[in-house]
Coordinates of C-alpha atoms and ligand atoms in Angstrom, one line a residue:
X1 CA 70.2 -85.8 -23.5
X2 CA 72.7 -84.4 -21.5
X3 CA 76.5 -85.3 -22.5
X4 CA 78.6 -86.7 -20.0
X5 CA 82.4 -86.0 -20.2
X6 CA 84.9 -87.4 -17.3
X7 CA 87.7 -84.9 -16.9
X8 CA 86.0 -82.2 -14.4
X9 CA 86.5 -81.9 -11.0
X10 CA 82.8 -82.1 -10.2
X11 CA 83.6 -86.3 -11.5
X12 CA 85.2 -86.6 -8.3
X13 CA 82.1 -86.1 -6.7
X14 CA 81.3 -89.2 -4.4
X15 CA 77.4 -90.2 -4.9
X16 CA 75.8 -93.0 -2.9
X17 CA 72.7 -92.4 -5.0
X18 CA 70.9 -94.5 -1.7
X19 CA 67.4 -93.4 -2.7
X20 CA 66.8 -94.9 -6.2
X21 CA 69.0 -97.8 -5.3
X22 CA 66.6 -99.1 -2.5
X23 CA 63.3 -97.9 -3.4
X24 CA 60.5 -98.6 -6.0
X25 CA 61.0 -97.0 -9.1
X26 CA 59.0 -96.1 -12.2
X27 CA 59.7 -98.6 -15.2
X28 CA 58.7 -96.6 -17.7
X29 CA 62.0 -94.8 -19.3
X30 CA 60.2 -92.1 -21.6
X31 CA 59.1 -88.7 -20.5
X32 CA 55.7 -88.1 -20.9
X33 CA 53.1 -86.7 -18.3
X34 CA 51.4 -89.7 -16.8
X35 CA 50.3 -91.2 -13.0
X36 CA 52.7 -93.2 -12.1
X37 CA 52.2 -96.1 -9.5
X38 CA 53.8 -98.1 -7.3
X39 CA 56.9 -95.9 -7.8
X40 CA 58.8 -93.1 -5.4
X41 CA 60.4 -91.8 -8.5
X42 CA 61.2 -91.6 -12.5
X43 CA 64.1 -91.3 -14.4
X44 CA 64.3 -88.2 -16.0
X45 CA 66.9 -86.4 -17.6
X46 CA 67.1 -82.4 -17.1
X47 CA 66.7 -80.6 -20.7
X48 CA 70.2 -78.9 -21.6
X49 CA 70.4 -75.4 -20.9
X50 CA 70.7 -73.5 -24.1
X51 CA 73.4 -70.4 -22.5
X52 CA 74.1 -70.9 -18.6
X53 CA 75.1 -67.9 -16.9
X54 CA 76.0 -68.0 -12.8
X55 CA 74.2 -65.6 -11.4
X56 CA 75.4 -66.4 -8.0
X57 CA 76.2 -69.7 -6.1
X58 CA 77.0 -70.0 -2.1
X59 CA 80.5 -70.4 -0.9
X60 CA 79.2 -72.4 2.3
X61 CA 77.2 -74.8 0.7
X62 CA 79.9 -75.4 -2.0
X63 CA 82.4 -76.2 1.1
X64 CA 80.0 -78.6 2.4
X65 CA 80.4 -80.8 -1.0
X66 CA 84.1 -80.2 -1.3
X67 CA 83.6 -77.5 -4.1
X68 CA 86.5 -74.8 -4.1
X69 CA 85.4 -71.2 -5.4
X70 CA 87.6 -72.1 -8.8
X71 CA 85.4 -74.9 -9.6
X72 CA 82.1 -72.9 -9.1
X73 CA 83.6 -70.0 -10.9
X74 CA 84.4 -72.7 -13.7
X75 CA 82.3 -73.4 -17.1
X76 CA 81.7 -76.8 -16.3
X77 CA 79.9 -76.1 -13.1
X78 CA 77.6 -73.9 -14.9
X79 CA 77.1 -76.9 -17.4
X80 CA 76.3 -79.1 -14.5
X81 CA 74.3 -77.1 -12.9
X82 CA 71.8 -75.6 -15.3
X83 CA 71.4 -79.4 -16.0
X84 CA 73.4 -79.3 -19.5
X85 CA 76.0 -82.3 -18.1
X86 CA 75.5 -85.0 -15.6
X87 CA 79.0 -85.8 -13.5
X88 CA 80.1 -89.0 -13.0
X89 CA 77.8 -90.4 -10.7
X90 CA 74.6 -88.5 -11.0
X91 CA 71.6 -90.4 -11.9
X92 CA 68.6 -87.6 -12.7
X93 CA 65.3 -88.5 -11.2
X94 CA 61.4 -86.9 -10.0
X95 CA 60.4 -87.7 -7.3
X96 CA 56.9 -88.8 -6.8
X97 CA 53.7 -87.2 -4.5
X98 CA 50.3 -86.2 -3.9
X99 CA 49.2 -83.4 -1.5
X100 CA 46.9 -81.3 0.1
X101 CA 46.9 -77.8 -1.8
X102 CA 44.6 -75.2 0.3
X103 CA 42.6 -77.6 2.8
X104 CA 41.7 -80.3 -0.4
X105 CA 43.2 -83.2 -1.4
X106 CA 45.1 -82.6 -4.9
X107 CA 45.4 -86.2 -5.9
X108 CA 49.2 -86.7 -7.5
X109 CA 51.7 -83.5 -7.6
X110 CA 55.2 -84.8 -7.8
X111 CA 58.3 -82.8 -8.4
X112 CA 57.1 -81.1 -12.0
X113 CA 60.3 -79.0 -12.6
X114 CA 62.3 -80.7 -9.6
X115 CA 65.2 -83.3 -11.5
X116 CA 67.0 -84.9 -8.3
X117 CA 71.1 -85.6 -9.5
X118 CA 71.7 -87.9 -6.7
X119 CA 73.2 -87.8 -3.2
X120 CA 76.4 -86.9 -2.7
X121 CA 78.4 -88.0 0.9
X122 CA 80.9 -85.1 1.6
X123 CA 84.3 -85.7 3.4
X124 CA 82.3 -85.9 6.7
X125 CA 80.2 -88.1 5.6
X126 CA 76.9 -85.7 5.6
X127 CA 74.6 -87.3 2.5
X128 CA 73.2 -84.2 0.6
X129 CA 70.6 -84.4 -2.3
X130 CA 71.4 -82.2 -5.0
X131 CA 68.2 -81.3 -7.0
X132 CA 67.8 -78.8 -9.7
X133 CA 64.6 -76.7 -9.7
X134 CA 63.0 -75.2 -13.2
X135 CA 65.5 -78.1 -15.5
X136 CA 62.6 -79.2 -17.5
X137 CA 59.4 -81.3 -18.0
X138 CA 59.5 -84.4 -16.0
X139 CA 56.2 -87.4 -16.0
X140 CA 54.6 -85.0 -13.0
X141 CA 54.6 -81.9 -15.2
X142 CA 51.1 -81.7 -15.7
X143 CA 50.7 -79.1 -18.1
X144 CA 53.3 -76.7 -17.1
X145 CA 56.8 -76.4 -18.6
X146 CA 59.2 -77.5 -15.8
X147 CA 60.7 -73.7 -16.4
X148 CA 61.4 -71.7 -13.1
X149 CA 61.8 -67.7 -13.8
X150 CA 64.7 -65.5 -13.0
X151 CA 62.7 -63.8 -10.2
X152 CA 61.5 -67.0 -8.6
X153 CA 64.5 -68.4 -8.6
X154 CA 66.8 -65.6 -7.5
X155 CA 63.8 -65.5 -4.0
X156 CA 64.6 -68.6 -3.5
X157 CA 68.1 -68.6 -3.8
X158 CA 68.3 -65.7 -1.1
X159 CA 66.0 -66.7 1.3
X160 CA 67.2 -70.6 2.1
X161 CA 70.5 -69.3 2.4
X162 CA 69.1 -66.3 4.4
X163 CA 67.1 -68.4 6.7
X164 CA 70.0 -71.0 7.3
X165 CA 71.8 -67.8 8.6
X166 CA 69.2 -66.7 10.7
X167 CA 69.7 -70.5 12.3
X168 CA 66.0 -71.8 10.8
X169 CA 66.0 -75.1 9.7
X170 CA 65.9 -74.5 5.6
X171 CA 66.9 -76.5 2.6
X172 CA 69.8 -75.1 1.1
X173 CA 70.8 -73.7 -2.2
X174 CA 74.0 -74.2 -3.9
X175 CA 73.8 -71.8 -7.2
X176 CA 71.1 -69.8 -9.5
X177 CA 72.2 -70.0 -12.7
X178 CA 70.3 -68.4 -16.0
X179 CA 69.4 -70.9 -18.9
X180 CA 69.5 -68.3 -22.0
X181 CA 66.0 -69.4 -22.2
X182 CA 62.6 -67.0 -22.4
X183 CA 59.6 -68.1 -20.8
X184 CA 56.2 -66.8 -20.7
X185 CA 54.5 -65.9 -17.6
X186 CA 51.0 -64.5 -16.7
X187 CA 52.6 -63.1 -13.1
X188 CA 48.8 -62.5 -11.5
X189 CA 46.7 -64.9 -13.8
X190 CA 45.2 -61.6 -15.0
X191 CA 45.9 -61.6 -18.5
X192 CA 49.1 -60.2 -19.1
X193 CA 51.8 -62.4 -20.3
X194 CA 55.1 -61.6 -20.7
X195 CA 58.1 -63.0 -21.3
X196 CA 60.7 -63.7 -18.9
X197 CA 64.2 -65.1 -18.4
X198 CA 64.2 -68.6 -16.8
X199 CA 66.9 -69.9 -14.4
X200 CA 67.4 -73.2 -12.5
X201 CA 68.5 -73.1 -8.9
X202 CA 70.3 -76.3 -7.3
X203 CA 68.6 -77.1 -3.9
X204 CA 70.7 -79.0 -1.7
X205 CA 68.8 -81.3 1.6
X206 CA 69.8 -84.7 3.1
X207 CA 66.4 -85.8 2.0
X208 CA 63.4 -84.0 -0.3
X209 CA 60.8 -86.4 0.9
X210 CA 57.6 -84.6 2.1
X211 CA 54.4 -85.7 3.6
X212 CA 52.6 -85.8 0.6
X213 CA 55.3 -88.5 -0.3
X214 CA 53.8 -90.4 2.1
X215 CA 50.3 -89.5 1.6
X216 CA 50.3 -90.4 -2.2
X217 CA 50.7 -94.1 -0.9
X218 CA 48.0 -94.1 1.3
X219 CA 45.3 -92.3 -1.0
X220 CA 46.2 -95.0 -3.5
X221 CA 45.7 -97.8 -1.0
X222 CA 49.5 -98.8 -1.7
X223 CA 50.6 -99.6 1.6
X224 CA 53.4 -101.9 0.3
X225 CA 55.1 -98.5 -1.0
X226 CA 54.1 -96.8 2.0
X227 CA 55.9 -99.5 4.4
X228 CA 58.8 -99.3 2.3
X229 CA 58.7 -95.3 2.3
X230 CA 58.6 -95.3 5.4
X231 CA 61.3 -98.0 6.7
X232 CA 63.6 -96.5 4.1
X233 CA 63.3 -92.7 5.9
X234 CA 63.5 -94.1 9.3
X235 CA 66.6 -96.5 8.0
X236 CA 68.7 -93.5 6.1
X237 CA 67.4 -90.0 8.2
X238 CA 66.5 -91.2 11.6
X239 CA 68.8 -94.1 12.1
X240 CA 69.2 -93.4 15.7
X241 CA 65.2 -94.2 16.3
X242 CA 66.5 -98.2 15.6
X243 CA 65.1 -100.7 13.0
X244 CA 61.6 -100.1 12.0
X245 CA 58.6 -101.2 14.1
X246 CA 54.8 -100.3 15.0
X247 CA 57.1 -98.4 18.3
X248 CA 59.6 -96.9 15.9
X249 CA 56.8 -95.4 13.4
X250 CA 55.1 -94.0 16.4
X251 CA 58.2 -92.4 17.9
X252 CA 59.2 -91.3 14.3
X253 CA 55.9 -89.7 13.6
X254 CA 56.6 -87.8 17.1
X255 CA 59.8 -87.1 16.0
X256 CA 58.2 -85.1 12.8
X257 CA 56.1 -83.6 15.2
X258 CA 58.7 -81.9 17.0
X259 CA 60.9 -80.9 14.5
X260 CA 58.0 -79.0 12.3
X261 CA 56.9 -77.9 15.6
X262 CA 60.5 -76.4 16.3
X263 CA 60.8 -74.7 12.8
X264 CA 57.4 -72.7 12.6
X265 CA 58.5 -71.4 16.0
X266 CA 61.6 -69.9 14.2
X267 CA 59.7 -68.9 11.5
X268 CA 57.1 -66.7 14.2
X269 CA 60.7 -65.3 16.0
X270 CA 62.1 -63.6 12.3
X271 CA 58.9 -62.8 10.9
X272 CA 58.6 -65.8 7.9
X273 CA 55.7 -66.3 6.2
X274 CA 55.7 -69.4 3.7
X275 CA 52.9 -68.7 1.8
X276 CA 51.5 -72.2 0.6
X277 CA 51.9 -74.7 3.6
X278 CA 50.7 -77.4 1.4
X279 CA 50.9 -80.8 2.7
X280 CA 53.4 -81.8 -0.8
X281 CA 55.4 -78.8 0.8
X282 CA 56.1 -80.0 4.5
X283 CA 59.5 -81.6 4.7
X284 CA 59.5 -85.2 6.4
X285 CA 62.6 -83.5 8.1
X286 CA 60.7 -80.3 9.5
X287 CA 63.6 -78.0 6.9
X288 CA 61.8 -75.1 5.0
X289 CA 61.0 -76.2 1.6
X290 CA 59.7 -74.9 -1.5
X291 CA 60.4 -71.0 -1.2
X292 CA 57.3 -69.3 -3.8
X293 CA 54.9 -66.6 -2.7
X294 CA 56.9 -66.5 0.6
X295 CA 57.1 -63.0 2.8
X296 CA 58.1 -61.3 5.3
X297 CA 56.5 -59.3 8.3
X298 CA 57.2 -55.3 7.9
X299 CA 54.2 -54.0 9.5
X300 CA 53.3 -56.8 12.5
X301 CA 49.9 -58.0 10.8
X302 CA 49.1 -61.7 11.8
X303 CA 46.5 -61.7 9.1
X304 CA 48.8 -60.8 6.7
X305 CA 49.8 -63.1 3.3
X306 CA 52.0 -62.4 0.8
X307 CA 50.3 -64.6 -1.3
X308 CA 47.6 -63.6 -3.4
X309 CA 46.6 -66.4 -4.5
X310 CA 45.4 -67.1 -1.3
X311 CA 44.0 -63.5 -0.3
X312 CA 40.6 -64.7 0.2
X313 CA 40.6 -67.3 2.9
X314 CA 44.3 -66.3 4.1
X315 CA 44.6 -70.0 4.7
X316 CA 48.5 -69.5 5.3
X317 CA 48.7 -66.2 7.2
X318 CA 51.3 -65.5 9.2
X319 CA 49.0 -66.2 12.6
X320 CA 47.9 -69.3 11.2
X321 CA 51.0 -71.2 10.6
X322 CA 51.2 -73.3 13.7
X323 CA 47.5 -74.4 13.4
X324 CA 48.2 -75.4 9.2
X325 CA 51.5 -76.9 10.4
X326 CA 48.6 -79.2 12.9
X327 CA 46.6 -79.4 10.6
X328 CA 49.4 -80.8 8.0
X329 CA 50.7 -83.5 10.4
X330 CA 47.1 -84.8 11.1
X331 CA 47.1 -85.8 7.4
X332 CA 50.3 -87.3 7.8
X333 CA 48.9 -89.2 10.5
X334 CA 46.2 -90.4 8.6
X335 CA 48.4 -91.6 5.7
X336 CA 49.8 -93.4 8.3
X337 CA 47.5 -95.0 9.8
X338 CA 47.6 -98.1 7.8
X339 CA 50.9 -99.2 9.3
X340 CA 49.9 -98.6 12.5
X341 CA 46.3 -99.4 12.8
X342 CA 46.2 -96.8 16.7
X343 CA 44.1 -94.4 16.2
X344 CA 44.8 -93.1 19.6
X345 CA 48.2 -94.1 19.9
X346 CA 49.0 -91.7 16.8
X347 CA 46.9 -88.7 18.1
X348 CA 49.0 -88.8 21.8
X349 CA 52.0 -88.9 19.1
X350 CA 50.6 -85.9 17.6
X351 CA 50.6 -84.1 21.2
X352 CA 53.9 -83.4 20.9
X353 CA 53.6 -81.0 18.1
X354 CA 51.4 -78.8 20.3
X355 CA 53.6 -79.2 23.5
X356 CA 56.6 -78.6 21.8
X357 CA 55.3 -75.9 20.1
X358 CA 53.6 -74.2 22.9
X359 CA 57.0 -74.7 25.3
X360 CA 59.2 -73.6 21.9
X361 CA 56.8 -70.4 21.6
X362 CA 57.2 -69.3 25.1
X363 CA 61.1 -69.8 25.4
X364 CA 61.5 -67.8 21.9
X365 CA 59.2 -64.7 23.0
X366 CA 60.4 -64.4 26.4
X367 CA 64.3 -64.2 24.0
X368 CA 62.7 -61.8 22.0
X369 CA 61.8 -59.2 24.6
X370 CA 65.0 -60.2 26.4
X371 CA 63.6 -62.2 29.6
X372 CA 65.2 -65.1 31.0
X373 CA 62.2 -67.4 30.9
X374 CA 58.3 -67.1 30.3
X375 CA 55.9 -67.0 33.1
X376 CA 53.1 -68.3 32.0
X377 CA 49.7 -65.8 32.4
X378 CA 51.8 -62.7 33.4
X379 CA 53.9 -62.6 30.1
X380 CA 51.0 -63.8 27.4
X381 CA 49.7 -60.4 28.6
X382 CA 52.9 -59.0 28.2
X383 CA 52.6 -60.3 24.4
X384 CA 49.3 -59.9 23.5
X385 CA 49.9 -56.2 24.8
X386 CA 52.6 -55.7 22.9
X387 CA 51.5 -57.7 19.7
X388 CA 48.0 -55.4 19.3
X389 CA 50.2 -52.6 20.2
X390 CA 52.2 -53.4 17.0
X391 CA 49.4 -54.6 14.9
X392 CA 47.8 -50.1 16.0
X393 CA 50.8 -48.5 15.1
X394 CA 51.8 -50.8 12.6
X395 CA 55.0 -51.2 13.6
X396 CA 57.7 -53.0 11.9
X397 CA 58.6 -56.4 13.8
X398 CA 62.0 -56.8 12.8
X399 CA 63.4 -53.2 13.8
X400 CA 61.3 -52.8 16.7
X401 CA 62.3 -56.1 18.4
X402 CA 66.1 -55.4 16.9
X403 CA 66.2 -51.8 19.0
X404 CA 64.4 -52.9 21.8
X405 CA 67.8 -54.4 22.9
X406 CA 68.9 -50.7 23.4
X407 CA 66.1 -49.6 25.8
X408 CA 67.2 -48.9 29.4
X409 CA 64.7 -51.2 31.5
X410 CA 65.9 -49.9 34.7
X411 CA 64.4 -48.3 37.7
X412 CA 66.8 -45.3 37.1
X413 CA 65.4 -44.6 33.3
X414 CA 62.2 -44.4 34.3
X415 CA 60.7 -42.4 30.9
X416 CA 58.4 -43.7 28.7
X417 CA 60.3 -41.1 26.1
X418 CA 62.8 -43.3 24.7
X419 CA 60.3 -46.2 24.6
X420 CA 57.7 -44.2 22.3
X421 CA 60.7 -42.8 20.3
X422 CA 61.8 -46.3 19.3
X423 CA 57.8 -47.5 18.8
X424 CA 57.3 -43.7 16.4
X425 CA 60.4 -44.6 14.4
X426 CA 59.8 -48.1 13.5
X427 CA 56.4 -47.7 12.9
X428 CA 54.8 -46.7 9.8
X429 CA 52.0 -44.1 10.7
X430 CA 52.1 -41.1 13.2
X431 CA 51.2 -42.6 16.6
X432 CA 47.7 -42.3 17.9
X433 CA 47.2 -40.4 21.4
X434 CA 46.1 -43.6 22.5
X435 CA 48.6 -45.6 21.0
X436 CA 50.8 -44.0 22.7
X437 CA 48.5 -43.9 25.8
X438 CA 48.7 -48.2 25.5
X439 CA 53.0 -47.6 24.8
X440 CA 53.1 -45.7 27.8
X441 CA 51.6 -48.4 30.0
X442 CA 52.8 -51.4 28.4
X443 CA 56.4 -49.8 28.9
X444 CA 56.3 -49.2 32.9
X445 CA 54.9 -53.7 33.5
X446 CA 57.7 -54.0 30.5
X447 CA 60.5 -52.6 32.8
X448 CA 59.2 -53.9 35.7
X449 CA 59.3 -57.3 34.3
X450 CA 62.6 -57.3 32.7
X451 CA 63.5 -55.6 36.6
X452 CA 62.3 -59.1 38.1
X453 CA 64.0 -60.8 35.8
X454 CA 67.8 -59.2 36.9
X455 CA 69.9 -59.5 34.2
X456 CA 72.5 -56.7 33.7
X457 CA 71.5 -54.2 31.1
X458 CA 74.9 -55.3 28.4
X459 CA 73.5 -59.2 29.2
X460 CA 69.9 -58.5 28.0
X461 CA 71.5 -56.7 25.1
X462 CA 73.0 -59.2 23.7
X463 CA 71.1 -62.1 24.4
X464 CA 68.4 -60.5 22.7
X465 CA 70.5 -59.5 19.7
X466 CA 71.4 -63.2 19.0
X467 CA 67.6 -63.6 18.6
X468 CA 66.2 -60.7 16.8
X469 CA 68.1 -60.4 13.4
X470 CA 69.4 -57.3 12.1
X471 CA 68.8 -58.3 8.8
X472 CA 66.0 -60.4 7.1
X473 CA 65.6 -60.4 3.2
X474 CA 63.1 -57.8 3.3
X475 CA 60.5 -58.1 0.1
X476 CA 61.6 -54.7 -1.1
X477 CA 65.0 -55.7 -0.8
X478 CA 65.0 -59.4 -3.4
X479 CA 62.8 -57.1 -5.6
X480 CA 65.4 -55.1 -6.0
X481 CA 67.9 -57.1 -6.2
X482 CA 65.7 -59.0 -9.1
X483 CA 65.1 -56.1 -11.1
X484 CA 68.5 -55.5 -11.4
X485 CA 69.5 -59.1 -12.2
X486 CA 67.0 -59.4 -15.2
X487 CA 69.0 -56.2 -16.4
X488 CA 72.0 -58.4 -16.2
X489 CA 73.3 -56.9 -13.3
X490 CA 73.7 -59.6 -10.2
X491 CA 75.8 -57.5 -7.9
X492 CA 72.7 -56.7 -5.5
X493 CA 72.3 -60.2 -5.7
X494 CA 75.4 -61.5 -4.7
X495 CA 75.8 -58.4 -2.0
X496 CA 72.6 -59.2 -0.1
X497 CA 73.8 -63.0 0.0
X498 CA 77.0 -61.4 1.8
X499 CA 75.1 -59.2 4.5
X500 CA 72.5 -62.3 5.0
X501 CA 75.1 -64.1 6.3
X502 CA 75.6 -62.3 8.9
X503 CA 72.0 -61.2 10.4
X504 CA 72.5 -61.2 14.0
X505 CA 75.5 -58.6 13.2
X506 CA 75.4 -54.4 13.1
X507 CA 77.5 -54.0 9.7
X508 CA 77.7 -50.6 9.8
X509 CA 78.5 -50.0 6.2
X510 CA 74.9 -51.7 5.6
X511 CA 73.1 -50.1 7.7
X512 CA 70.6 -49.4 4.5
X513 CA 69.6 -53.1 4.4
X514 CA 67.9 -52.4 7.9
X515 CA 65.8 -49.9 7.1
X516 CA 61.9 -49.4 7.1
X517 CA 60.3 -50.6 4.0
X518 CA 60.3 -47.3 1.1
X519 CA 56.8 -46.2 0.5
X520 CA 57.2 -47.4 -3.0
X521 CA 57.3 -50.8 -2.1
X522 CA 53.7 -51.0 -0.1
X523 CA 51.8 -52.0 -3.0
X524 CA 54.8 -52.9 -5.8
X525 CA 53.7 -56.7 -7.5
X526 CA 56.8 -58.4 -6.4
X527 CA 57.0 -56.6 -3.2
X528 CA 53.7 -57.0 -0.8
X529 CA 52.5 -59.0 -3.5
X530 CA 53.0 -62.4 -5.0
X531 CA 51.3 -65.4 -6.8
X532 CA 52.4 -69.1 -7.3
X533 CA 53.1 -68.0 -10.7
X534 CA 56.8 -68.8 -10.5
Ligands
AMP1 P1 54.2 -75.5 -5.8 O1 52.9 -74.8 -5.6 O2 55.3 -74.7 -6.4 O3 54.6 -76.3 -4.6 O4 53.9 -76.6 -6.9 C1 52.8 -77.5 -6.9 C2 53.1 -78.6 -8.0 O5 53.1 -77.9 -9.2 C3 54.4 -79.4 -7.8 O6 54.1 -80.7 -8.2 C4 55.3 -78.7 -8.7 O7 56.3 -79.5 -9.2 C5 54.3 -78.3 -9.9 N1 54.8 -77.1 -10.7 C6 54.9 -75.8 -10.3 N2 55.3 -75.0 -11.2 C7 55.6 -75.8 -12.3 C8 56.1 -75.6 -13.6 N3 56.5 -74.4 -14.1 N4 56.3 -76.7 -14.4 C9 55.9 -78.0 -14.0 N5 55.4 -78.2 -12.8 C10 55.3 -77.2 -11.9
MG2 MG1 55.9 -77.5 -4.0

């Protein structure tokens, strides 16, 4: 059990812990692996941490609760937050859920080494959830061991703070924090344990609650649960849709549609591949969630996964995210059929995933190549040019977009030089006479185009460099930054937080976090390649 002592400042804490308070919960009080039913959660204490260690924590996230640098620099937030003390207020719990894993329905999931500590409301009155990730065995463990490892942890850690930066909507992360303990882990399923330090990350989101929150419900024939579910999201993290209806659900449902719509566009702008766009890991409130085998584009590939667990059928590639995303909300659709009982009222709901992805695309590609707005016909051309152009030379996304902003368009340039100087140096093989044959061309509509278009050359520049990041946490780049940590060393750590937070800037003392992936790193475990092993 974890002790509870009231003289901290994380006591003074105010939690409205809104969630348990209104919604069905599971009686049961022990903690042993089990369905539960009829329940949205279970009370679970997090297991003690037998050493806590910060590794790092995030100075805006810790503003946003009221926490000043002393008190995450302090012993008792380390307590706290390795799950070793509840504060005053915190009530631990698991959340409950089902899900679709690869295209199949999984039956229940739940939050296995998720332990929720309640929701704080911040001076502003913002409600956050504070959950800890890898605190322990909870009823949905299954038969893992609630245990998160250094390396997972520190990835996700980065990259939701990264991708808040980069103005994608992400869950947050407050602090990484080492337990002292070792845990075993076979990293490709390929028979080679070894043993690794664990860590436990604090997430931070208004809500956790994913589609497969809902779905659970629904696959269980619990609609009473589902109803409530529902009217309780709409009541606490939609409020302005107005009380709960047959209407409301269906503008609610739209209103999911958008927002995921909205956040795989940002995720096709800086290059994000999630890696296991499960149904349990869509959040109700279209925010990034549950950061594993995750990657990012070096070469432009849109076949490519980090994941390889799912190397086969590539389920989750990068060019297949908007259609899983689809795909997703039509399962979320059906689990919620049974409260709306229109069939064809929910698919027209669904519509606007597709239209606002489809307007959401065109806006963020015509930023990216610095054009006012998208004609339609003319500039999917203009894409799909550039895009197998990229895909040839094997070009890397983020740099080439990021220079492109420096390329004189005008009539007076008129070289194709600089243009296939940029395309040779941030690509990784020697370009093709053809290749550069397809450059050349694409180049001359390119420039006439962005002539067309009329902005001055220092306004494309600019616009175009508050869209293409600088800085994304490049695979290499949290590998290294892991290795070191598990040697005890968290400075990389804590300096690639610190450049992250400023993507869309030059930094030119870090100009080495900007650079092409080393050749090292192609085919490093870790690197271009990753499991769910985690
Ligand atoms: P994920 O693929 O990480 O989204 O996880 C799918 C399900 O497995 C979720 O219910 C997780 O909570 C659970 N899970 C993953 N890793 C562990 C672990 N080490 N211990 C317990 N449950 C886990
Ligand atoms: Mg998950």
């Amino acid at each position: 059990m974890p002790t509870e002592n009231h003289n901290s400042a994380l006591d003074n804490l105010n939690f409205d812990n809104r969630f348990i308070r209104e919604l069905p919960g599971d009686p049961e009080p022990d903690n042993f692996r089990r369905q539960v039913y009829a329940a949205c959660y279970s009370r679970v204490n997090p297991t003690p941490a037998q050493q806590p260690r910060l590794v790092a924590y995030s100075k805006e996230v810790a503003e946003d609760l009221g926490l000043s640098a002393e008190i995450c620099e302090s012993d008792d937030f380390c307590q706290v937050f390795a799950g070793s003390r509840l504060a005053k207020g915190m009530e631990a719990y698991a959340m409950c859920y089902g899900g679709h894993q690869f295209g199949h329905w999984a039956g229940q999931l739940g939050d296995g080494r998720a332990i929720n500590l309640g929701e704080v409301l911040n001076q502003r009155k913002q409600r956050y959830t504070l959950q800890l990730k890898g605190a322990g065995v909870t009823p949905y463990s299954r038969s893992a061991d609630g245990l998160a490892v250094l390396r997972s942890s520190i990835r996700e850690f980065l990259c939701s703070e990264a991708m808040h930066h980069l103005g994608v909507p992400t869950t947050r992360a407050l602090s990484v924090i080492l337990t002292g303990k070792q845990v075993v882990r076979d990293m490709f399923y390929d028979g080679n344990p070894q043993m690794e330090p664990s860590a436990v990350v604090c997430r931070v989101a208004p809500s956790f609650v994913r589609f497969g929150s809902f779905q659970i419900f629904t696959a269980r024939d619990d609609i009473d649960s589902l109803k409530k579910l529902v009217d309780y999201t709409i009541r606490t993290d939609f409020p302005e849709l107005g009380e709960p209806s047959i209407p409301v659900y269906l503008d609610w449902f739209k209103q999911v549609c958008r927002k995921t719509a909205e956040m795989i566009v940002h995720w096709q702008r800086v290059g994000f591949v999630h890696g296991v766009m499960n149904t349990d890991n869509m959040s109700i409130l279209g925010l990034t969630i549950d950061y594993g085998p995750y990657g990012w584009l070096e070469n432009y590939d849109p076949d490519w996964t980090p994941n390889t667990t799912d190397a086969q059928g590539r389920r989750y590639r990068f060019g297949n995210q908007a259609k899983i995303a689809y795909w997703n909300l039509v399962q979320l659709a059906n689990a919620l059929y049974p409260l709306i009982m229109r069939a064809e009222s929910l698919q027209q709901a669904l519509s606007a995933y597709t239209e606002t992805f489809d307007a959401g695309w065109q806006a963020m590609m015509a930023a990216k190549l610095g054009l006012t707005m998208f004609e339609p016909g003319e500039d999917e051309t203009l894409v799909n040019d550039l895009t197998q152009l990229m895909q040839a030379a094997e070009t890397d996304m983020t740099l080439f977009y990021r220079q492109l902003a420096d390329i004189d368009v005008s009539a007076e340039a008129n070289s194709p030089a600089q243009f296939l100087a940029l395309l040779q140096r941030t690509s990784y093989e020697p370009l093709s006479d053809d290749i550069m044959e397809q450059a050349t061309r694409w180049f001359a509509i390119y420039c006439l185009r962005s002539q067309r278009d009329g902005r001055l050359a220092l306004e494309r520049s600019s616009a175009m460099n508050e869209v293409n990041p600088k800085y994304v946490l490049r695979n290499y780049l949290a590998q290294l930054a892991i290795d070191q940590a598990e040697q005890g060393d968290f400075s990389l750590v804590q300096e690639l937080l610190e450049v992250l937070r400023h993507p869309y800037a030059d930094q030119a003392d870090k100009q080495s976090f900007a650079a092409k992936r080393p050749d090292w790193a192609k085919q490093r475990a870790g690197c271009s390649m990753l499991s769910c092993s985690s």
